[in-house]
Amino acid sequence: KGDKVVKVLNRVITYTGHGYEYEADPRHSEMIVEQMGVKGSGGITTAGPQNEEVETEAQEEKLDPSDVTMFRGVSARSMYLGPDRPEMLYASKEVCREMSDPSYGGLDKVTRIAKFLAGKPRVIWEFPNQEPQDVIDIYVDANWAGCRRTRKSTSGGCAMLGKHCLKAWSKTQSIIAKSSAESELYGIIKGSSEGLGLVALVGDFGDLAKVRVHVDATAAMGIVERRGLSRVRHIEVDHLWIQEQEARRMLPIEKVPGGENPADLMTKNVGIDLATKHMRTMGIRFAEGRSEAAAKLHAVTTEEEWVCEKDGNELKIIKMHDDLREELFVPSGGDNYPVHNGDLQATRVTKGVTRSGKRFEVEDSWRRPGRANRRLEEAWVGCTEFYVKASARERISVALRRRSPDSAR
């Protein structure tokens, strides 16, 4: 229709004339800041400490039950925000590792993320116009034994199509690597898997693409470029399929200087100058203020864990789930609901993070018999979104303004 700004799942996409810009839904950052009570504090420039130390006895102490619900809710929200905010992806991943048994050290990490978001509320992805590209560049890195408690490593990386960043990831390695070369090898395998998945996706669209992997670890490149186990017999054979792929030049491996590798951003907490540099390589930048097109937070009812939002002409009702649960949520229409279930459309969108840290989004009908109360395979935390029927929007909007006038924005 000629519009220059559209919203997709409340992400803001803007056509600039020279390309497109993509921005995360800012309400998640705002709600994290509000829930942690750090509004106005913007002095922290990294989402996590650069020099992680072993936690003290006080930090290892388990959270009070009254704080656990809040911790899990904020952690889940930061993980949901993570893929849109690569500079805090590692920090949010580390926080979510503590969701099953939160400690005061974990609470300190969540508070730091909130303070970081208070000072850096917006990140914009830039997708400038460019010539057609047929090579997906995968940048990978690993932080060997970065976890002081378990000595597990982290694999990080990003996928670039020309100047466009397609995705970024940060994942704790399940195996305890015996050397930095081994951890870097697992990072290459993770990145190669992501690249092959993207190639398959491109194929589904009827096009062809190749993958090129960039790594800054010479030792890991040596393992990939030779055949067999040699002196690394402790590495499982099923991890060495990458050698065959490289030998057939289906996944060529190239060296990138350590200081020029943007994947470093997803493996540890780096300083703001280095973070800004890597983000610039990925076509991502910080921004001030708030996008006018972004949906505004209409009302927050903390006591009942409901969020009411205006989304253009729509009115959305969101139920927050801070306690682990397996069943999908069904509105009952009780007196503690801001809206009776008879005023809600049938579509239900459930978003969250499972106990193991996997993000998910499920869209279905909560009115469908036999499926409304279905269980997921894992316990989860997150939120459930409903839209108010058109016939009830005005009445509900008036009722909400009367109910919490100071919360409306």
Short mmCIF file of C-alpha atoms in Angstrom, two decimals:
data_model
loop_
_atom_site.label_atom_id
_atom_site.label_comp_id
_atom_site.label_asym_id
_atom_site.label_seq_id
_atom_site.Cartn_x
_atom_site.Cartn_y
_atom_site.Cartn_z
CA LYS A 1 0.00 0.00 0.00
CA GLY A 2 3.03 2.27 -0.18
CA ASP A 3 3.57 2.31 3.58
CA LYS A 4 7.18 2.87 4.58
CA VAL A 5 6.77 1.29 8.02
CA VAL A 6 5.16 -2.06 8.82
CA LYS A 7 5.06 -4.28 11.88
CA VAL A 8 5.58 -8.04 11.90
CA LEU A 9 5.01 -9.66 15.30
CA ASN A 10 5.48 -6.13 16.68
CA ARG A 11 8.96 -5.87 15.16
CA VAL A 12 9.27 -2.61 13.25
CA ILE A 13 10.41 -2.83 9.62
CA THR A 14 11.13 0.45 7.82
CA TYR A 15 11.83 1.07 4.14
CA THR A 16 14.39 3.87 3.93
CA GLY A 17 14.73 4.21 0.14
CA HIS A 18 18.24 2.73 0.36
CA GLY A 19 17.10 -0.54 1.89
CA TYR A 20 15.31 -1.75 4.99
CA GLU A 21 15.75 -1.40 8.73
CA TYR A 22 14.58 -3.91 11.31
CA GLU A 23 14.02 -3.21 15.01
CA ALA A 24 13.01 -5.44 17.92
CA ASP A 25 9.78 -4.87 19.80
CA PRO A 26 10.91 -2.23 22.37
CA ARG A 27 8.27 -3.15 24.92
CA HIS A 28 10.25 -6.19 26.06
CA SER A 29 13.22 -3.99 26.99
CA GLU A 30 10.91 -1.54 28.72
CA MET A 31 9.21 -4.26 30.74
CA ILE A 32 12.53 -5.77 31.86
CA VAL A 33 13.70 -2.34 33.01
CA GLU A 34 10.39 -1.71 34.79
CA GLN A 35 10.24 -5.11 36.47
CA MET A 36 13.79 -4.79 37.80
CA GLY A 37 13.20 -1.21 38.99
CA VAL A 38 16.25 0.29 37.25
CA LYS A 39 14.58 2.91 35.08
CA GLY A 40 16.86 5.89 34.58
CA SER A 41 20.12 3.98 35.16
CA GLY A 42 22.15 3.97 31.97
CA GLY A 43 25.76 3.81 33.12
CA ILE A 44 26.45 0.15 32.21
CA THR A 45 27.73 -0.37 28.68
CA THR A 46 27.85 -4.20 28.63
CA ALA A 47 25.06 -6.66 29.39
CA GLY A 48 27.41 -8.82 31.46
CA PRO A 49 30.74 -8.52 33.31
CA GLN A 50 33.80 -8.69 31.05
CA ASN A 51 35.91 -10.51 33.64
CA GLU A 52 33.74 -13.26 35.07
CA GLU A 53 34.91 -14.53 38.45
CA VAL A 54 33.91 -17.53 40.52
CA GLU A 55 30.76 -16.65 42.46
CA THR A 56 31.07 -15.91 46.16
CA GLU A 57 29.17 -17.89 48.79
CA ALA A 58 26.61 -15.09 49.02
CA GLN A 59 26.05 -15.17 45.25
CA GLU A 60 25.68 -18.97 45.26
CA GLU A 61 22.91 -18.76 47.85
CA LYS A 62 19.55 -19.75 46.38
CA LEU A 63 16.92 -17.10 45.77
CA ASP A 64 13.94 -16.71 48.07
CA PRO A 65 10.83 -18.42 46.61
CA SER A 66 9.20 -14.99 46.35
CA ASP A 67 11.92 -13.84 43.92
CA VAL A 68 12.14 -17.00 41.82
CA THR A 69 9.00 -16.23 39.80
CA MET A 70 10.22 -12.74 38.94
CA PHE A 71 13.68 -14.05 38.02
CA ARG A 72 12.32 -16.67 35.64
CA GLY A 73 9.94 -14.24 33.99
CA VAL A 74 12.63 -11.62 33.33
CA SER A 75 15.13 -14.29 32.21
CA ALA A 76 12.62 -15.72 29.73
CA ARG A 77 11.89 -12.26 28.37
CA SER A 78 15.61 -11.51 27.92
CA MET A 79 16.06 -14.81 26.06
CA TYR A 80 13.12 -13.98 23.81
CA LEU A 81 14.73 -10.59 23.10
CA GLY A 82 18.19 -12.12 22.57
CA PRO A 83 17.99 -13.04 18.84
CA ASP A 84 17.08 -9.41 18.08
CA ARG A 85 19.88 -8.10 20.32
CA PRO A 86 23.14 -9.97 19.45
CA GLU A 87 25.16 -7.78 21.83
CA MET A 88 23.28 -9.28 24.81
CA LEU A 89 22.69 -12.76 23.39
CA TYR A 90 25.52 -14.31 25.44
CA ALA A 91 24.45 -12.58 28.66
CA SER A 92 20.81 -13.66 28.27
CA LYS A 93 21.91 -17.23 27.49
CA GLU A 94 23.97 -17.36 30.68
CA VAL A 95 21.07 -16.06 32.78
CA CYS A 96 18.68 -18.67 31.39
CA ARG A 97 21.07 -21.45 32.39
CA GLU A 98 20.08 -20.69 35.99
CA MET A 99 16.32 -20.76 35.50
CA SER A 100 15.88 -24.21 37.06
CA ASP A 101 17.71 -23.29 40.29
CA PRO A 102 18.16 -19.48 40.55
CA SER A 103 20.74 -17.92 42.86
CA TYR A 104 21.51 -14.38 43.99
CA GLY A 105 24.40 -14.38 41.53
CA GLY A 106 21.88 -15.00 38.75
CA LEU A 107 19.76 -12.14 40.06
CA ASP A 108 22.81 -9.85 39.84
CA LYS A 109 23.21 -10.88 36.18
CA VAL A 110 19.55 -10.13 35.41
CA THR A 111 19.84 -6.74 37.10
CA ARG A 112 22.88 -5.92 35.00
CA ILE A 113 21.01 -6.82 31.80
CA ALA A 114 18.16 -4.51 32.87
CA LYS A 115 20.58 -1.64 33.56
CA PHE A 116 22.21 -2.21 30.16
CA LEU A 117 18.82 -2.07 28.43
CA ALA A 118 17.96 1.12 30.31
CA GLY A 119 20.97 2.80 28.69
CA LYS A 120 20.79 1.03 25.32
CA PRO A 121 17.05 0.64 24.65
CA ARG A 122 17.19 0.27 20.86
CA VAL A 123 19.16 -1.73 18.31
CA ILE A 124 18.50 -1.41 14.56
CA TRP A 125 19.45 -3.96 11.92
CA GLU A 126 20.30 -2.42 8.53
CA PHE A 127 19.65 -4.22 5.24
CA PRO A 128 20.94 -1.89 2.51
CA ASN A 129 20.23 -2.52 -1.16
CA GLN A 130 22.89 -4.78 -2.67
CA GLU A 131 23.58 -6.97 -5.70
CA PRO A 132 22.25 -10.57 -5.59
CA GLN A 133 24.46 -12.78 -3.43
CA ASP A 134 25.03 -16.53 -3.73
CA VAL A 135 27.43 -17.12 -0.84
CA ILE A 136 26.44 -17.22 2.84
CA ASP A 137 29.40 -16.29 5.04
CA ILE A 138 29.39 -17.99 8.44
CA TYR A 139 31.60 -16.44 11.14
CA VAL A 140 32.27 -18.71 14.12
CA ASP A 141 34.14 -18.46 17.39
CA ALA A 142 34.29 -20.22 20.76
CA ASN A 143 35.14 -19.21 24.31
CA TRP A 144 37.04 -22.17 25.76
CA ALA A 145 36.04 -23.13 29.33
CA GLY A 146 34.37 -19.75 29.72
CA CYS A 147 31.97 -20.97 32.41
CA ARG A 148 33.83 -20.75 35.72
CA ARG A 149 31.48 -23.19 37.41
CA THR A 150 31.23 -26.04 34.85
CA ARG A 151 34.18 -25.18 32.58
CA LYS A 152 31.95 -25.63 29.55
CA SER A 153 32.66 -23.57 26.45
CA THR A 154 30.36 -21.37 24.35
CA SER A 155 29.91 -21.51 20.59
CA GLY A 156 28.94 -18.25 18.93
CA GLY A 157 28.49 -17.07 15.41
CA CYS A 158 26.57 -15.16 12.80
CA ALA A 159 25.46 -15.70 9.21
CA MET A 160 25.98 -12.94 6.65
CA LEU A 161 24.59 -12.64 3.11
CA GLY A 162 26.69 -9.86 1.69
CA LYS A 163 26.09 -6.92 4.05
CA HIS A 164 22.97 -8.48 5.55
CA CYS A 165 23.13 -10.33 8.87
CA LEU A 166 20.66 -13.24 8.70
CA LYS A 167 20.98 -14.54 12.24
CA ALA A 168 23.27 -14.84 15.25
CA TRP A 169 23.57 -17.51 17.93
CA SER A 170 25.22 -18.23 21.28
CA LYS A 171 25.11 -21.78 22.63
CA THR A 172 26.73 -23.56 25.56
CA GLN A 173 28.61 -26.63 24.34
CA SER A 174 27.27 -29.85 25.85
CA ILE A 175 30.72 -31.47 25.89
CA ILE A 176 33.53 -30.19 28.10
CA ALA A 177 36.30 -29.45 25.59
CA LYS A 178 39.81 -30.57 26.57
CA SER A 179 41.52 -27.78 24.61
CA SER A 180 40.79 -24.50 22.89
CA ALA A 181 41.21 -26.23 19.50
CA GLU A 182 38.52 -28.74 20.43
CA SER A 183 36.10 -26.04 21.57
CA GLU A 184 36.77 -24.08 18.37
CA LEU A 185 36.10 -27.26 16.36
CA TYR A 186 32.68 -27.61 18.01
CA GLY A 187 32.07 -23.96 17.17
CA ILE A 188 32.88 -24.66 13.51
CA ILE A 189 30.52 -27.64 13.50
CA LYS A 190 27.70 -25.56 14.99
CA GLY A 191 28.24 -22.78 12.45
CA SER A 192 28.47 -25.23 9.56
CA SER A 193 25.18 -26.81 10.60
CA GLU A 194 23.54 -23.39 10.68
CA GLY A 195 24.97 -22.61 7.23
CA LEU A 196 23.72 -25.84 5.69
CA GLY A 197 20.29 -25.18 7.18
CA LEU A 198 20.22 -21.74 5.55
CA VAL A 199 21.28 -23.26 2.21
CA ALA A 200 18.36 -25.67 2.47
CA LEU A 201 16.05 -22.75 3.22
CA VAL A 202 17.33 -20.88 0.16
CA GLY A 203 16.66 -24.03 -1.85
CA ASP A 204 13.08 -24.10 -0.62
CA PHE A 205 12.68 -20.66 -2.20
CA GLY A 206 13.91 -22.05 -5.53
CA ASP A 207 17.40 -20.54 -5.44
CA LEU A 208 20.94 -21.81 -4.90
CA ALA A 209 23.57 -20.71 -2.39
CA LYS A 210 26.96 -21.82 -1.11
CA VAL A 211 28.47 -21.62 2.35
CA ARG A 212 31.85 -20.24 3.39
CA VAL A 213 33.01 -20.59 7.01
CA HIS A 214 35.34 -18.05 8.64
CA VAL A 215 37.29 -18.94 11.78
CA ASP A 216 40.13 -17.30 13.70
CA ALA A 217 41.56 -20.50 15.25
CA THR A 218 44.43 -22.03 13.26
CA ALA A 219 44.50 -25.26 15.31
CA ALA A 220 40.81 -25.96 14.68
CA MET A 221 41.33 -25.32 10.97
CA GLY A 222 44.10 -27.93 11.04
CA ILE A 223 41.75 -30.53 12.52
CA VAL A 224 39.13 -29.82 9.86
CA GLU A 225 41.56 -29.84 6.93
CA ARG A 226 43.13 -33.21 7.73
CA ARG A 227 41.42 -36.61 7.60
CA GLY A 228 40.87 -38.88 10.61
CA LEU A 229 41.41 -38.54 14.36
CA SER A 230 45.23 -38.45 14.53
CA ARG A 231 46.07 -37.08 18.02
CA VAL A 232 42.52 -36.07 18.92
CA ARG A 233 41.00 -39.52 19.43
CA HIS A 234 38.92 -38.28 22.37
CA ILE A 235 36.79 -36.30 19.90
CA GLU A 236 33.75 -38.32 18.88
CA VAL A 237 33.92 -39.61 15.31
CA ASP A 238 30.42 -38.28 14.59
CA HIS A 239 31.79 -34.74 14.96
CA LEU A 240 34.30 -35.21 12.12
CA TRP A 241 31.82 -35.19 9.22
CA ILE A 242 33.05 -31.65 8.80
CA GLN A 243 36.37 -33.02 7.44
CA GLU A 244 34.64 -34.71 4.51
CA GLN A 245 32.58 -31.60 3.78
CA GLU A 246 35.71 -29.46 3.73
CA ALA A 247 37.62 -31.96 1.58
CA ARG A 248 34.81 -31.83 -1.00
CA ARG A 249 34.92 -28.01 -0.74
CA MET A 250 31.24 -27.96 0.17
CA LEU A 251 32.19 -26.05 3.33
CA PRO A 252 35.43 -24.17 2.61
CA ILE A 253 37.13 -22.89 5.76
CA GLU A 254 38.89 -19.52 5.67
CA LYS A 255 41.00 -17.68 8.24
CA VAL A 256 39.82 -14.37 9.69
CA PRO A 257 41.89 -12.21 12.10
CA GLY A 258 40.65 -12.50 15.68
CA GLY A 259 39.97 -8.79 16.03
CA GLU A 260 37.88 -8.80 12.85
CA ASN A 261 35.69 -11.79 13.74
CA PRO A 262 32.18 -10.57 14.68
CA ALA A 263 31.37 -13.99 16.18
CA ASP A 264 33.45 -12.93 19.19
CA LEU A 265 30.45 -10.82 20.26
CA MET A 266 28.34 -13.95 20.87
CA THR A 267 30.88 -15.93 22.91
CA LYS A 268 31.55 -13.57 25.81
CA ASN A 269 30.85 -10.11 27.18
CA VAL A 270 33.07 -7.66 25.32
CA GLY A 271 33.67 -3.94 25.85
CA ILE A 272 31.36 -1.41 24.26
CA ASP A 273 33.95 -0.25 21.69
CA LEU A 274 34.60 -3.79 20.43
CA ALA A 275 30.88 -4.60 20.56
CA THR A 276 30.08 -1.52 18.46
CA LYS A 277 32.77 -2.52 15.95
CA HIS A 278 31.44 -6.07 15.57
CA MET A 279 27.87 -4.81 15.34
CA ARG A 280 28.91 -2.44 12.58
CA THR A 281 30.37 -5.41 10.67
CA MET A 282 27.01 -7.17 11.06
CA GLY A 283 25.10 -4.09 9.92
CA ILE A 284 23.63 -3.41 13.36
CA ARG A 285 23.72 -0.19 15.38
CA PHE A 286 22.48 1.31 18.62
CA ALA A 287 19.82 4.00 18.52
CA GLU A 288 18.31 6.44 21.00
CA GLY A 289 14.68 7.25 21.80
CA ARG A 290 11.73 5.10 20.77
CA SER A 291 10.29 4.24 17.38
CA GLU A 292 6.99 6.03 16.79
CA ALA A 293 5.67 2.97 14.96
CA ALA A 294 6.36 0.59 17.85
CA ALA A 295 3.36 -0.62 19.81
CA LYS A 296 3.03 1.23 23.09
CA LEU A 297 2.55 -0.41 26.45
CA HIS A 298 -1.07 0.39 27.32
CA ALA A 299 -1.35 -0.88 30.86
CA VAL A 300 0.51 -3.20 33.18
CA THR A 301 -1.34 -4.99 35.96
CA THR A 302 1.56 -6.51 37.89
CA GLU A 303 -0.60 -8.00 40.61
CA GLU A 304 -2.52 -10.14 38.16
CA GLU A 305 0.43 -10.65 35.76
CA TRP A 306 -1.49 -9.29 32.78
CA VAL A 307 -0.27 -6.85 30.12
CA CYS A 308 -2.75 -4.91 27.98
CA GLU A 309 -1.38 -3.36 24.79
CA LYS A 310 -2.69 -1.26 21.94
CA ASP A 311 -1.40 -2.57 18.61
CA GLY A 312 -2.66 -0.06 16.04
CA ASN A 313 -6.43 -0.44 16.04
CA GLU A 314 -6.15 -3.78 17.81
CA LEU A 315 -6.23 -4.35 21.57
CA LYS A 316 -4.07 -7.20 22.78
CA ILE A 317 -4.32 -8.95 26.15
CA ILE A 318 -1.22 -10.83 27.28
CA LYS A 319 -0.98 -13.26 30.19
CA MET A 320 2.54 -13.52 31.65
CA HIS A 321 3.66 -16.94 32.92
CA ASP A 322 6.59 -16.62 35.31
CA ASP A 323 6.15 -20.06 36.91
CA LEU A 324 7.13 -23.20 35.00
CA ARG A 325 4.12 -24.93 33.45
CA GLU A 326 3.46 -27.61 30.81
CA GLU A 327 -0.13 -26.87 29.73
CA LEU A 328 -1.03 -24.09 27.32
CA PHE A 329 -3.07 -21.35 28.95
CA VAL A 330 -6.85 -21.09 28.52
CA PRO A 331 -8.74 -17.96 29.71
CA SER A 332 -11.55 -18.87 32.08
CA GLY A 333 -13.32 -15.52 32.29
CA GLY A 334 -12.92 -15.20 36.05
CA ASP A 335 -13.30 -11.93 37.93
CA ASN A 336 -9.51 -11.48 38.09
CA TYR A 337 -9.27 -11.22 34.30
CA PRO A 338 -9.03 -7.76 32.75
CA VAL A 339 -11.24 -9.04 29.90
CA HIS A 340 -13.88 -11.77 29.93
CA ASN A 341 -13.05 -14.69 27.64
CA GLY A 342 -16.23 -14.03 25.68
CA ASP A 343 -14.63 -10.80 24.45
CA LEU A 344 -11.56 -12.59 23.07
CA GLN A 345 -10.92 -13.86 19.57
CA ALA A 346 -10.20 -17.59 19.20
CA THR A 347 -6.57 -17.18 18.12
CA ARG A 348 -4.00 -17.84 20.85
CA VAL A 349 -0.28 -17.18 20.46
CA THR A 350 1.99 -18.80 23.06
CA LYS A 351 5.61 -17.62 23.24
CA GLY A 352 8.25 -18.73 25.69
CA VAL A 353 11.37 -20.60 26.66
CA THR A 354 11.48 -24.23 27.77
CA ARG A 355 13.35 -25.50 30.81
CA SER A 356 16.26 -26.51 28.57
CA GLY A 357 16.47 -23.01 27.06
CA LYS A 358 14.73 -23.58 23.71
CA ARG A 359 12.61 -20.71 22.39
CA PHE A 360 9.25 -21.50 20.84
CA GLU A 361 6.11 -19.88 19.46
CA VAL A 362 2.79 -21.71 18.99
CA GLU A 363 -0.29 -20.23 17.30
CA ASP A 364 -3.56 -22.13 17.62
CA SER A 365 -7.22 -21.80 18.70
CA TRP A 366 -7.96 -21.95 22.42
CA ARG A 367 -11.60 -22.76 21.63
CA ARG A 368 -10.76 -25.97 19.75
CA PRO A 369 -12.06 -29.03 21.70
CA GLY A 370 -9.37 -31.42 22.86
CA ARG A 371 -6.51 -29.04 22.04
CA ALA A 372 -7.11 -26.10 24.33
CA ASN A 373 -5.34 -27.60 27.36
CA ARG A 374 -2.70 -29.58 25.52
CA ARG A 375 0.71 -30.04 27.12
CA LEU A 376 4.09 -29.24 25.64
CA GLU A 377 6.95 -31.73 25.83
CA GLU A 378 8.85 -29.55 28.33
CA ALA A 379 7.91 -27.18 31.12
CA TRP A 380 8.12 -23.56 30.03
CA VAL A 381 7.76 -19.90 30.99
CA GLY A 382 6.68 -17.03 28.77
CA CYS A 383 3.40 -15.43 27.75
CA THR A 384 0.10 -16.08 25.98
CA GLU A 385 -1.38 -13.42 23.68
CA PHE A 386 -5.05 -12.87 22.80
CA TYR A 387 -6.78 -10.18 20.72
CA VAL A 388 -9.99 -8.50 21.85
CA LYS A 389 -12.98 -8.76 19.49
CA ALA A 390 -13.70 -5.62 17.46
CA SER A 391 -17.11 -5.23 19.09
CA ALA A 392 -15.56 -5.02 22.56
CA ARG A 393 -12.45 -2.89 21.95
CA GLU A 394 -13.88 0.51 22.80
CA ARG A 395 -15.67 -0.74 25.91
CA ILE A 396 -12.57 -2.55 27.16
CA SER A 397 -10.28 0.42 26.41
CA VAL A 398 -12.48 2.72 28.50
CA ALA A 399 -12.59 0.19 31.33
CA LEU A 400 -8.79 -0.20 31.32
CA ARG A 401 -8.21 3.55 31.41
CA ARG A 402 -10.48 3.83 34.42
CA ARG A 403 -8.82 0.87 36.08
CA SER A 404 -5.19 2.02 35.79
CA PRO A 405 -4.97 5.56 34.47
CA ASP A 406 -1.43 6.08 35.68
CA SER A 407 -0.16 3.05 33.74
CA ALA A 408 -1.35 4.14 30.33
CA ARG A 409 1.28 5.51 27.97
#
